[in-house]
DNA sequence: CGTGTCACG
DNA sequence: ACGTACGTGACACGC
């Protein structure tokens, strides 16, 4: 399954019968021949896929990264993450009361009761009963998403209430109630499943529950993180996250001197970008300028458009265009790199990552311009996002080896794309922090340093940065 | 099961 | 004139 994934990660079907069809051109029979036919196919496939991996120079990625990662992920899933069930239930009750109060307010303002969770019913109330202006439409009717409600907030106080209602409803259904329902009664912990063959870029995904999307951006949601705790009172949680890994990878693959210098000098990258884009000194950069520059940096990684940027930071499209033009004028190496990646993708039909992960981009050849543009943005984004996935996967394999070798009691329990979480005895924390930081920062040698921040604490909310002594 | 919405990196 | 930021998963609704 994993070999087939590396050969073509965008292929939607990963069942044995799909892989047989794709690589052997064979249709698996049903009935009494099914089992021996499967055995035969697996044998054929193991040789064939091994040959194909060698041909694509993906054998190291397969044997040195993805295969050893299987055991790492299995152990993480088995260990699970402890949660405070009582606290989860208390939060649920509190959210339930807030939701009821808000619903009452919303019904009063609407002049009737209806299902607030139904976009169809909500649209009718907002745009037909209350006659609010229609901002945008979906395939099936009126859009009522957060951007629309934000705009409506000026016209009617119901909009803000609905936004608040949605926020609480999300927290209750997906997080407090949703997580509580998935606590394993035997272990008292949450045991996610990490999927290794799902994403087109090489990232992992997490399901049942998804522990890669626990709230953090809004303070209220962030409190959910308090329920994620160590397994015993002698333990702490330790989190280790890569600082700006995607932009560092961009600096490496593009060779852009301004970007490389910024990272080598340990500069704040968003401030540096603001200084470049707005033509001021770093010390003259305001909060607002830095915020916009941060959005530009994200946009660069995504394969930006002036439209997407303007929507993100709420400036006019021509203003966004100016930021982008300024960016490419100052980071000319990035511009050259992006043009090269897209051109090579068109020539070869695929893009690759640092460790030779591959993604085919048939969208590049679509007659539809929108689809083609999408393909071009994918061509820019995938080598960055996918290389970041390569880096952390290799680090996970190396960390596990060292932890086993040195007899650590601590356990790696979660991966959140650029971050690893450990459940560790308090008296191991300093040694673990040193090991994890060293493994993550030295996993590959790039032309800019990789920097990892380490935090520790009594739960996932209250982790605080710790500085390591004497490790340089 | 498709759609809309929204949580994360 | 049109339609667009990259990658996921879960929930609720409604067919």
PDB file of N, CA and C in Angstrom, chain A residues 209-300:
ATOM      1  N   UNK A 209     -10.102  10.098  16.858  1.00  0.00           N
ATOM      2  CA  UNK A 209     -10.386  11.463  16.448  1.00  0.00           C
ATOM      3  C   UNK A 209      -9.228  12.066  15.672  1.00  0.00           C
ATOM      4  N   UNK A 210      -9.536  13.145  14.954  1.00  0.00           N
ATOM      5  CA  UNK A 210      -8.476  13.932  14.328  1.00  0.00           C
ATOM      6  C   UNK A 210      -7.818  14.765  15.428  1.00  0.00           C
ATOM      7  N   UNK A 211      -6.587  14.418  15.773  1.00  0.00           N
ATOM      8  CA  UNK A 211      -5.880  15.175  16.823  1.00  0.00           C
ATOM      9  C   UNK A 211      -4.919  16.184  16.217  1.00  0.00           C
ATOM     10  N   UNK A 212      -5.028  16.394  14.894  1.00  0.00           N
ATOM     11  CA  UNK A 212      -4.198  17.406  14.230  1.00  0.00           C
ATOM     12  C   UNK A 212      -4.963  18.707  14.018  1.00  0.00           C
ATOM     13  N   UNK A 213      -6.202  18.784  14.499  1.00  0.00           N
ATOM     14  CA  UNK A 213      -6.909  20.066  14.358  1.00  0.00           C
ATOM     15  C   UNK A 213      -7.544  20.523  15.670  1.00  0.00           C
ATOM     16  N   UNK A 214      -6.857  20.276  16.776  1.00  0.00           N
ATOM     17  CA  UNK A 214      -7.321  20.762  18.075  1.00  0.00           C
ATOM     18  C   UNK A 214      -7.132  22.285  18.103  1.00  0.00           C
ATOM     19  N   UNK A 215      -8.184  23.028  18.515  1.00  0.00           N
ATOM     20  CA  UNK A 215      -8.156  24.493  18.437  1.00  0.00           C
ATOM     21  C   UNK A 215      -6.941  25.138  19.127  1.00  0.00           C
ATOM     22  N   UNK A 216      -6.475  26.241  18.528  1.00  0.00           N
ATOM     23  CA  UNK A 216      -5.389  27.013  19.154  1.00  0.00           C
ATOM     24  C   UNK A 216      -5.498  28.502  18.834  1.00  0.00           C
ATOM     25  N   UNK A 217      -6.079  28.839  17.654  1.00  0.00           N
ATOM     26  CA  UNK A 217      -6.010  30.231  17.182  1.00  0.00           C
ATOM     27  C   UNK A 217      -6.852  31.179  18.027  1.00  0.00           C
ATOM     28  N   UNK A 218      -8.051  30.743  18.396  1.00  0.00           N
ATOM     29  CA  UNK A 218      -8.908  31.585  19.235  1.00  0.00           C
ATOM     30  C   UNK A 218      -8.787  31.138  20.684  1.00  0.00           C
ATOM     31  N   UNK A 219      -8.658  32.104  21.576  1.00  0.00           N
ATOM     32  CA  UNK A 219      -8.382  31.795  22.971  1.00  0.00           C
ATOM     33  C   UNK A 219      -9.419  30.846  23.570  1.00  0.00           C
ATOM     34  N   UNK A 220     -10.694  31.065  23.246  1.00  0.00           N
ATOM     35  CA  UNK A 220     -11.733  30.233  23.854  1.00  0.00           C
ATOM     36  C   UNK A 220     -11.570  28.763  23.454  1.00  0.00           C
ATOM     37  N   UNK A 221     -11.343  28.540  22.165  1.00  0.00           N
ATOM     38  CA  UNK A 221     -11.138  27.190  21.679  1.00  0.00           C
ATOM     39  C   UNK A 221      -9.849  26.584  22.226  1.00  0.00           C
ATOM     40  N   UNK A 222      -8.871  27.428  22.361  1.00  0.00           N
ATOM     41  CA  UNK A 222      -7.559  26.977  22.834  1.00  0.00           C
ATOM     42  C   UNK A 222      -7.645  26.294  24.194  1.00  0.00           C
ATOM     43  N   UNK A 223      -8.630  26.675  24.993  1.00  0.00           N
ATOM     44  CA  UNK A 223      -8.801  26.085  26.325  1.00  0.00           C
ATOM     45  C   UNK A 223      -9.029  24.579  26.257  1.00  0.00           C
ATOM     46  N   UNK A 224      -9.529  24.094  25.094  1.00  0.00           N
ATOM     47  CA  UNK A 224      -9.703  22.648  24.902  1.00  0.00           C
ATOM     48  C   UNK A 224      -8.390  21.918  25.196  1.00  0.00           C
ATOM     49  N   UNK A 225      -7.282  22.584  24.911  1.00  0.00           N
ATOM     50  CA  UNK A 225      -5.978  21.935  25.076  1.00  0.00           C
ATOM     51  C   UNK A 225      -5.656  21.603  26.530  1.00  0.00           C
ATOM     52  N   UNK A 226      -6.387  22.228  27.458  1.00  0.00           N
ATOM     53  CA  UNK A 226      -6.155  21.907  28.874  1.00  0.00           C
ATOM     54  C   UNK A 226      -6.532  20.470  29.215  1.00  0.00           C
ATOM     55  N   UNK A 227      -7.432  19.859  28.449  1.00  0.00           N
ATOM     56  CA  UNK A 227      -7.850  18.494  28.794  1.00  0.00           C
ATOM     57  C   UNK A 227      -6.836  17.444  28.322  1.00  0.00           C
ATOM     58  N   UNK A 228      -5.894  17.832  27.485  1.00  0.00           N
ATOM     59  CA  UNK A 228      -4.858  16.880  27.049  1.00  0.00           C
ATOM     60  C   UNK A 228      -3.731  16.888  28.067  1.00  0.00           C
ATOM     61  N   UNK A 229      -3.586  15.763  28.772  1.00  0.00           N
ATOM     62  CA  UNK A 229      -2.683  15.709  29.930  1.00  0.00           C
ATOM     63  C   UNK A 229      -1.716  14.528  29.818  1.00  0.00           C
ATOM     64  N   UNK A 230      -0.657  14.539  30.645  1.00  0.00           N
ATOM     65  CA  UNK A 230       0.240  13.381  30.689  1.00  0.00           C
ATOM     66  C   UNK A 230      -0.475  12.193  31.330  1.00  0.00           C
ATOM     67  N   UNK A 231       0.116  11.005  31.178  1.00  0.00           N
ATOM     68  CA  UNK A 231      -0.538   9.777  31.656  1.00  0.00           C
ATOM     69  C   UNK A 231      -0.510   9.604  33.166  1.00  0.00           C
ATOM     70  N   UNK A 232       0.387  10.321  33.852  1.00  0.00           N
ATOM     71  CA  UNK A 232       0.432  10.187  35.315  1.00  0.00           C
ATOM     72  C   UNK A 232       0.944  11.488  35.910  1.00  0.00           C
ATOM     73  N   UNK A 233       0.847  11.598  37.237  1.00  0.00           N
ATOM     74  CA  UNK A 233       1.238  12.861  37.869  1.00  0.00           C
ATOM     75  C   UNK A 233       2.746  13.051  37.888  1.00  0.00           C
ATOM     76  N   UNK A 234       3.485  11.973  37.591  1.00  0.00           N
ATOM     77  CA  UNK A 234       4.948  12.117  37.503  1.00  0.00           C
ATOM     78  C   UNK A 234       5.395  12.550  36.103  1.00  0.00           C
ATOM     79  N   UNK A 235       4.445  12.643  35.187  1.00  0.00           N
ATOM     80  CA  UNK A 235       4.800  12.952  33.799  1.00  0.00           C
ATOM     81  C   UNK A 235       4.462  14.393  33.417  1.00  0.00           C
ATOM     82  N   UNK A 236       5.088  14.846  32.311  1.00  0.00           N
ATOM     83  CA  UNK A 236       4.768  16.127  31.681  1.00  0.00           C
ATOM     84  C   UNK A 236       4.570  15.902  30.190  1.00  0.00           C
ATOM     85  N   UNK A 237       3.900  16.848  29.529  1.00  0.00           N
ATOM     86  CA  UNK A 237       3.883  16.831  28.072  1.00  0.00           C
ATOM     87  C   UNK A 237       5.027  17.692  27.570  1.00  0.00           C
ATOM     88  N   UNK A 238       5.667  17.225  26.494  1.00  0.00           N
ATOM     89  CA  UNK A 238       6.717  18.015  25.861  1.00  0.00           C
ATOM     90  C   UNK A 238       6.333  18.195  24.403  1.00  0.00           C
ATOM     91  N   UNK A 239       6.394  19.429  23.925  1.00  0.00           N
ATOM     92  CA  UNK A 239       6.122  19.644  22.508  1.00  0.00           C
ATOM     93  C   UNK A 239       7.347  20.268  21.850  1.00  0.00           C
ATOM     94  N   UNK A 240       7.625  19.817  20.637  1.00  0.00           N
ATOM     95  CA  UNK A 240       8.798  20.280  19.880  1.00  0.00           C
ATOM     96  C   UNK A 240       8.324  20.669  18.497  1.00  0.00           C
ATOM     97  N   UNK A 241       8.433  21.941  18.157  1.00  0.00           N
ATOM     98  CA  UNK A 241       7.944  22.320  16.825  1.00  0.00           C
ATOM     99  C   UNK A 241       8.995  23.050  16.010  1.00  0.00           C
ATOM    100  N   UNK A 242       8.996  22.736  14.717  1.00  0.00           N
ATOM    101  CA  UNK A 242       9.897  23.405  13.782  1.00  0.00           C
ATOM    102  C   UNK A 242       9.436  24.846  13.589  1.00  0.00           C
ATOM    103  N   UNK A 243      10.387  25.772  13.676  1.00  0.00           N
ATOM    104  CA  UNK A 243      10.086  27.176  13.443  1.00  0.00           C
ATOM    105  C   UNK A 243      10.179  27.460  11.938  1.00  0.00           C
ATOM    106  N   UNK A 244       9.065  27.899  11.335  1.00  0.00           N
ATOM    107  CA  UNK A 244       9.061  28.323   9.920  1.00  0.00           C
ATOM    108  C   UNK A 244       9.678  27.291   8.981  1.00  0.00           C
ATOM    109  N   UNK A 245       9.300  26.027   9.173  1.00  0.00           N
ATOM    110  CA  UNK A 245       9.998  25.006   8.376  1.00  0.00           C
ATOM    111  C   UNK A 245       9.774  25.173   6.877  1.00  0.00           C
ATOM    112  N   UNK A 246       8.562  25.576   6.486  1.00  0.00           N
ATOM    113  CA  UNK A 246       8.280  25.671   5.049  1.00  0.00           C
ATOM    114  C   UNK A 246       9.075  26.797   4.396  1.00  0.00           C
ATOM    115  N   UNK A 247       9.195  27.932   5.076  1.00  0.00           N
ATOM    116  CA  UNK A 247       9.973  29.038   4.504  1.00  0.00           C
ATOM    117  C   UNK A 247      11.473  28.726   4.512  1.00  0.00           C
ATOM    118  N   UNK A 248      11.923  27.941   5.487  1.00  0.00           N
ATOM    119  CA  UNK A 248      13.340  27.541   5.505  1.00  0.00           C
ATOM    120  C   UNK A 248      13.626  26.608   4.336  1.00  0.00           C
ATOM    121  N   UNK A 249      12.686  25.718   4.070  1.00  0.00           N
ATOM    122  CA  UNK A 249      12.849  24.828   2.923  1.00  0.00           C
ATOM    123  C   UNK A 249      12.835  25.638   1.629  1.00  0.00           C
ATOM    124  N   UNK A 250      11.976  26.628   1.580  1.00  0.00           N
ATOM    125  CA  UNK A 250      11.960  27.501   0.399  1.00  0.00           C
ATOM    126  C   UNK A 250      13.309  28.205   0.237  1.00  0.00           C
ATOM    127  N   UNK A 251      13.860  28.673   1.341  1.00  0.00           N
ATOM    128  CA  UNK A 251      15.175  29.326   1.287  1.00  0.00           C
ATOM    129  C   UNK A 251      16.211  28.354   0.726  1.00  0.00           C
ATOM    130  N   UNK A 252      16.139  27.104   1.195  1.00  0.00           N
ATOM    131  CA  UNK A 252      17.100  26.088   0.758  1.00  0.00           C
ATOM    132  C   UNK A 252      16.962  25.775  -0.734  1.00  0.00           C
ATOM    133  N   UNK A 253      15.742  25.443  -1.153  1.00  0.00           N
ATOM    134  CA  UNK A 253      15.584  24.987  -2.544  1.00  0.00           C
ATOM    135  C   UNK A 253      15.717  26.137  -3.544  1.00  0.00           C
ATOM    136  N   UNK A 254      15.385  27.355  -3.116  1.00  0.00           N
ATOM    137  CA  UNK A 254      15.468  28.482  -4.045  1.00  0.00           C
ATOM    138  C   UNK A 254      16.868  29.091  -4.066  1.00  0.00           C
ATOM    139  N   UNK A 255      17.568  28.957  -2.936  1.00  0.00           N
ATOM    140  CA  UNK A 255      18.880  29.581  -2.836  1.00  0.00           C
ATOM    141  C   UNK A 255      18.813  31.101  -2.777  1.00  0.00           C
ATOM    142  N   UNK A 256      17.642  31.651  -2.502  1.00  0.00           N
ATOM    143  CA  UNK A 256      17.507  33.113  -2.472  1.00  0.00           C
ATOM    144  C   UNK A 256      18.379  33.724  -1.374  1.00  0.00           C
ATOM    145  N   UNK A 257      19.287  34.629  -1.727  1.00  0.00           N
ATOM    146  CA  UNK A 257      20.250  35.143  -0.733  1.00  0.00           C
ATOM    147  C   UNK A 257      19.603  35.948   0.395  1.00  0.00           C
ATOM    148  N   UNK A 258      18.559  36.704   0.098  1.00  0.00           N
ATOM    149  CA  UNK A 258      17.924  37.512   1.150  1.00  0.00           C
ATOM    150  C   UNK A 258      17.265  36.604   2.185  1.00  0.00           C
ATOM    151  N   UNK A 259      16.543  35.593   1.675  1.00  0.00           N
ATOM    152  CA  UNK A 259      15.869  34.651   2.567  1.00  0.00           C
ATOM    153  C   UNK A 259      16.892  33.850   3.370  1.00  0.00           C
ATOM    154  N   UNK A 260      17.932  33.389   2.700  1.00  0.00           N
ATOM    155  CA  UNK A 260      18.969  32.597   3.375  1.00  0.00           C
ATOM    156  C   UNK A 260      19.641  33.423   4.471  1.00  0.00           C
ATOM    157  N   UNK A 261      20.003  34.664   4.154  1.00  0.00           N
ATOM    158  CA  UNK A 261      20.638  35.521   5.155  1.00  0.00           C
ATOM    159  C   UNK A 261      19.735  35.765   6.351  1.00  0.00           C
ATOM    160  N   UNK A 262      18.456  35.983   6.075  1.00  0.00           N
ATOM    161  CA  UNK A 262      17.516  36.242   7.173  1.00  0.00           C
ATOM    162  C   UNK A 262      17.524  35.074   8.152  1.00  0.00           C
ATOM    163  N   UNK A 263      17.462  33.852   7.611  1.00  0.00           N
ATOM    164  CA  UNK A 263      17.425  32.687   8.503  1.00  0.00           C
ATOM    165  C   UNK A 263      18.779  32.448   9.162  1.00  0.00           C
ATOM    166  N   UNK A 264      19.874  32.663   8.426  1.00  0.00           N
ATOM    167  CA  UNK A 264      21.194  32.461   9.037  1.00  0.00           C
ATOM    168  C   UNK A 264      21.425  33.454  10.164  1.00  0.00           C
ATOM    169  N   UNK A 265      20.848  34.651  10.035  1.00  0.00           N
ATOM    170  CA  UNK A 265      21.034  35.665  11.075  1.00  0.00           C
ATOM    171  C   UNK A 265      19.991  35.576  12.179  1.00  0.00           C
ATOM    172  N   UNK A 266      19.124  34.582  12.100  1.00  0.00           N
ATOM    173  CA  UNK A 266      18.113  34.413  13.143  1.00  0.00           C
ATOM    174  C   UNK A 266      17.100  35.529  13.188  1.00  0.00           C
ATOM    175  N   UNK A 267      16.845  36.152  12.031  1.00  0.00           N
ATOM    176  CA  UNK A 267      15.877  37.257  12.003  1.00  0.00           C
ATOM    177  C   UNK A 267      14.436  36.756  12.106  1.00  0.00           C
ATOM    178  N   UNK A 268      13.544  37.651  12.522  1.00  0.00           N
ATOM    179  CA  UNK A 268      12.106  37.390  12.456  1.00  0.00           C
ATOM    180  C   UNK A 268      11.716  37.506  10.980  1.00  0.00           C
ATOM    181  N   UNK A 269      11.279  36.406  10.388  1.00  0.00           N
ATOM    182  CA  UNK A 269      11.130  36.363   8.934  1.00  0.00           C
ATOM    183  C   UNK A 269       9.987  37.255   8.438  1.00  0.00           C
ATOM    184  N   UNK A 270       8.935  37.392   9.239  1.00  0.00           N
ATOM    185  CA  UNK A 270       7.816  38.228   8.782  1.00  0.00           C
ATOM    186  C   UNK A 270       8.202  39.712   8.830  1.00  0.00           C
ATOM    187  N   UNK A 271       8.993  40.060   9.839  1.00  0.00           N
ATOM    188  CA  UNK A 271       9.496  41.432   9.917  1.00  0.00           C
ATOM    189  C   UNK A 271      10.436  41.722   8.749  1.00  0.00           C
ATOM    190  N   UNK A 272      11.287  40.762   8.432  1.00  0.00           N
ATOM    191  CA  UNK A 272      12.205  40.929   7.301  1.00  0.00           C
ATOM    192  C   UNK A 272      11.410  41.120   6.001  1.00  0.00           C
ATOM    193  N   UNK A 273      10.415  40.284   5.789  1.00  0.00           N
ATOM    194  CA  UNK A 273       9.601  40.402   4.569  1.00  0.00           C
ATOM    195  C   UNK A 273       8.895  41.757   4.529  1.00  0.00           C
ATOM    196  N   UNK A 274       8.394  42.207   5.685  1.00  0.00           N
ATOM    197  CA  UNK A 274       7.736  43.515   5.748  1.00  0.00           C
ATOM    198  C   UNK A 274       8.720  44.614   5.359  1.00  0.00           C
ATOM    199  N   UNK A 275       9.937  44.526   5.872  1.00  0.00           N
ATOM    200  CA  UNK A 275      10.947  45.536   5.559  1.00  0.00           C
ATOM    201  C   UNK A 275      11.228  45.564   4.062  1.00  0.00           C
ATOM    202  N   UNK A 276      11.324  44.383   3.460  1.00  0.00           N
ATOM    203  CA  UNK A 276      11.598  44.286   2.025  1.00  0.00           C
ATOM    204  C   UNK A 276      10.415  44.809   1.199  1.00  0.00           C
ATOM    205  N   UNK A 277       9.210  44.320   1.539  1.00  0.00           N
ATOM    206  CA  UNK A 277       8.032  44.640   0.734  1.00  0.00           C
ATOM    207  C   UNK A 277       7.641  46.119   0.866  1.00  0.00           C
ATOM    208  N   UNK A 278       7.786  46.682   2.076  1.00  0.00           N
ATOM    209  CA  UNK A 278       7.363  48.066   2.293  1.00  0.00           C
ATOM    210  C   UNK A 278       8.530  49.048   2.187  1.00  0.00           C
ATOM    211  N   UNK A 279       9.720  48.531   1.955  1.00  0.00           N
ATOM    212  CA  UNK A 279      10.873  49.395   1.746  1.00  0.00           C
ATOM    213  C   UNK A 279      11.241  50.227   2.961  1.00  0.00           C
ATOM    214  N   UNK A 280      11.194  49.605   4.146  1.00  0.00           N
ATOM    215  CA  UNK A 280      11.591  50.317   5.367  1.00  0.00           C
ATOM    216  C   UNK A 280      12.641  49.484   6.098  1.00  0.00           C
ATOM    217  N   UNK A 281      13.199  50.049   7.162  1.00  0.00           N
ATOM    218  CA  UNK A 281      14.140  49.296   7.986  1.00  0.00           C
ATOM    219  C   UNK A 281      13.350  48.363   8.907  1.00  0.00           C
ATOM    220  N   UNK A 282      13.952  47.235   9.284  1.00  0.00           N
ATOM    221  CA  UNK A 282      13.239  46.285  10.155  1.00  0.00           C
ATOM    222  C   UNK A 282      12.676  46.957  11.402  1.00  0.00           C
ATOM    223  N   UNK A 283      13.433  47.916  11.976  1.00  0.00           N
ATOM    224  CA  UNK A 283      12.951  48.554  13.215  1.00  0.00           C
ATOM    225  C   UNK A 283      11.795  49.518  12.954  1.00  0.00           C
ATOM    226  N   UNK A 284      11.538  49.810  11.689  1.00  0.00           N
ATOM    227  CA  UNK A 284      10.415  50.694  11.352  1.00  0.00           C
ATOM    228  C   UNK A 284       9.134  49.923  11.015  1.00  0.00           C
ATOM    229  N   UNK A 285       9.226  48.592  11.054  1.00  0.00           N
ATOM    230  CA  UNK A 285       8.070  47.763  10.689  1.00  0.00           C
ATOM    231  C   UNK A 285       7.011  47.822  11.795  1.00  0.00           C
ATOM    232  N   UNK A 286       5.791  48.179  11.405  1.00  0.00           N
ATOM    233  CA  UNK A 286       4.695  48.225  12.377  1.00  0.00           C
ATOM    234  C   UNK A 286       4.031  46.854  12.469  1.00  0.00           C
ATOM    235  N   UNK A 287       3.176  46.702  13.491  1.00  0.00           N
ATOM    236  CA  UNK A 287       2.436  45.441  13.652  1.00  0.00           C
ATOM    237  C   UNK A 287       1.625  45.129  12.406  1.00  0.00           C
ATOM    238  N   UNK A 288       0.994  46.172  11.877  1.00  0.00           N
ATOM    239  CA  UNK A 288       0.137  45.992  10.706  1.00  0.00           C
ATOM    240  C   UNK A 288       0.948  45.529   9.496  1.00  0.00           C
ATOM    241  N   UNK A 289       2.111  46.160   9.312  1.00  0.00           N
ATOM    242  CA  UNK A 289       2.976  45.770   8.197  1.00  0.00           C
ATOM    243  C   UNK A 289       3.433  44.325   8.356  1.00  0.00           C
ATOM    244  N   UNK A 290       3.803  43.957   9.581  1.00  0.00           N
ATOM    245  CA  UNK A 290       4.259  42.595   9.817  1.00  0.00           C
ATOM    246  C   UNK A 290       3.133  41.604   9.541  1.00  0.00           C
ATOM    247  N   UNK A 291       1.915  41.939   9.961  1.00  0.00           N
ATOM    248  CA  UNK A 291       0.765  41.066   9.729  1.00  0.00           C
ATOM    249  C   UNK A 291       0.537  40.810   8.246  1.00  0.00           C
ATOM    250  N   UNK A 292       0.635  41.882   7.467  1.00  0.00           N
ATOM    251  CA  UNK A 292       0.449  41.732   6.027  1.00  0.00           C
ATOM    252  C   UNK A 292       1.577  40.904   5.412  1.00  0.00           C
ATOM    253  N   UNK A 293       2.798  41.177   5.871  1.00  0.00           N
ATOM    254  CA  UNK A 293       3.947  40.429   5.344  1.00  0.00           C
ATOM    255  C   UNK A 293       3.826  38.943   5.682  1.00  0.00           C
ATOM    256  N   UNK A 294       3.287  38.662   6.854  1.00  0.00           N
ATOM    257  CA  UNK A 294       3.082  37.273   7.249  1.00  0.00           C
ATOM    258  C   UNK A 294       2.137  36.585   6.274  1.00  0.00           C
ATOM    259  N   UNK A 295       1.075  37.292   5.908  1.00  0.00           N
ATOM    260  CA  UNK A 295       0.119  36.746   4.929  1.00  0.00           C
ATOM    261  C   UNK A 295       0.780  36.540   3.573  1.00  0.00           C
ATOM    262  N   UNK A 296       1.665  37.460   3.201  1.00  0.00           N
ATOM    263  CA  UNK A 296       2.392  37.302   1.933  1.00  0.00           C
ATOM    264  C   UNK A 296       3.271  36.050   1.994  1.00  0.00           C
ATOM    265  N   UNK A 297       3.952  35.857   3.118  1.00  0.00           N
ATOM    266  CA  UNK A 297       4.799  34.669   3.256  1.00  0.00           C
ATOM    267  C   UNK A 297       3.982  33.386   3.144  1.00  0.00           C
ATOM    268  N   UNK A 298       2.821  33.354   3.796  1.00  0.00           N
ATOM    269  CA  UNK A 298       1.947  32.191   3.640  1.00  0.00           C
ATOM    270  C   UNK A 298       1.544  32.020   2.187  1.00  0.00           C
ATOM    271  N   UNK A 299       1.204  33.138   1.556  1.00  0.00           N
ATOM    272  CA  UNK A 299       0.790  33.098   0.159  1.00  0.00           C
ATOM    273  C   UNK A 299       1.865  32.527  -0.741  1.00  0.00           C
ATOM    274  N   UNK A 300       3.104  32.892  -0.490  1.00  0.00           N
ATOM    275  CA  UNK A 300       4.218  32.385  -1.295  1.00  0.00           C
ATOM    276  C   UNK A 300       4.264  30.863  -1.226  1.00  0.00           C
TER     277      UNK A 300
END
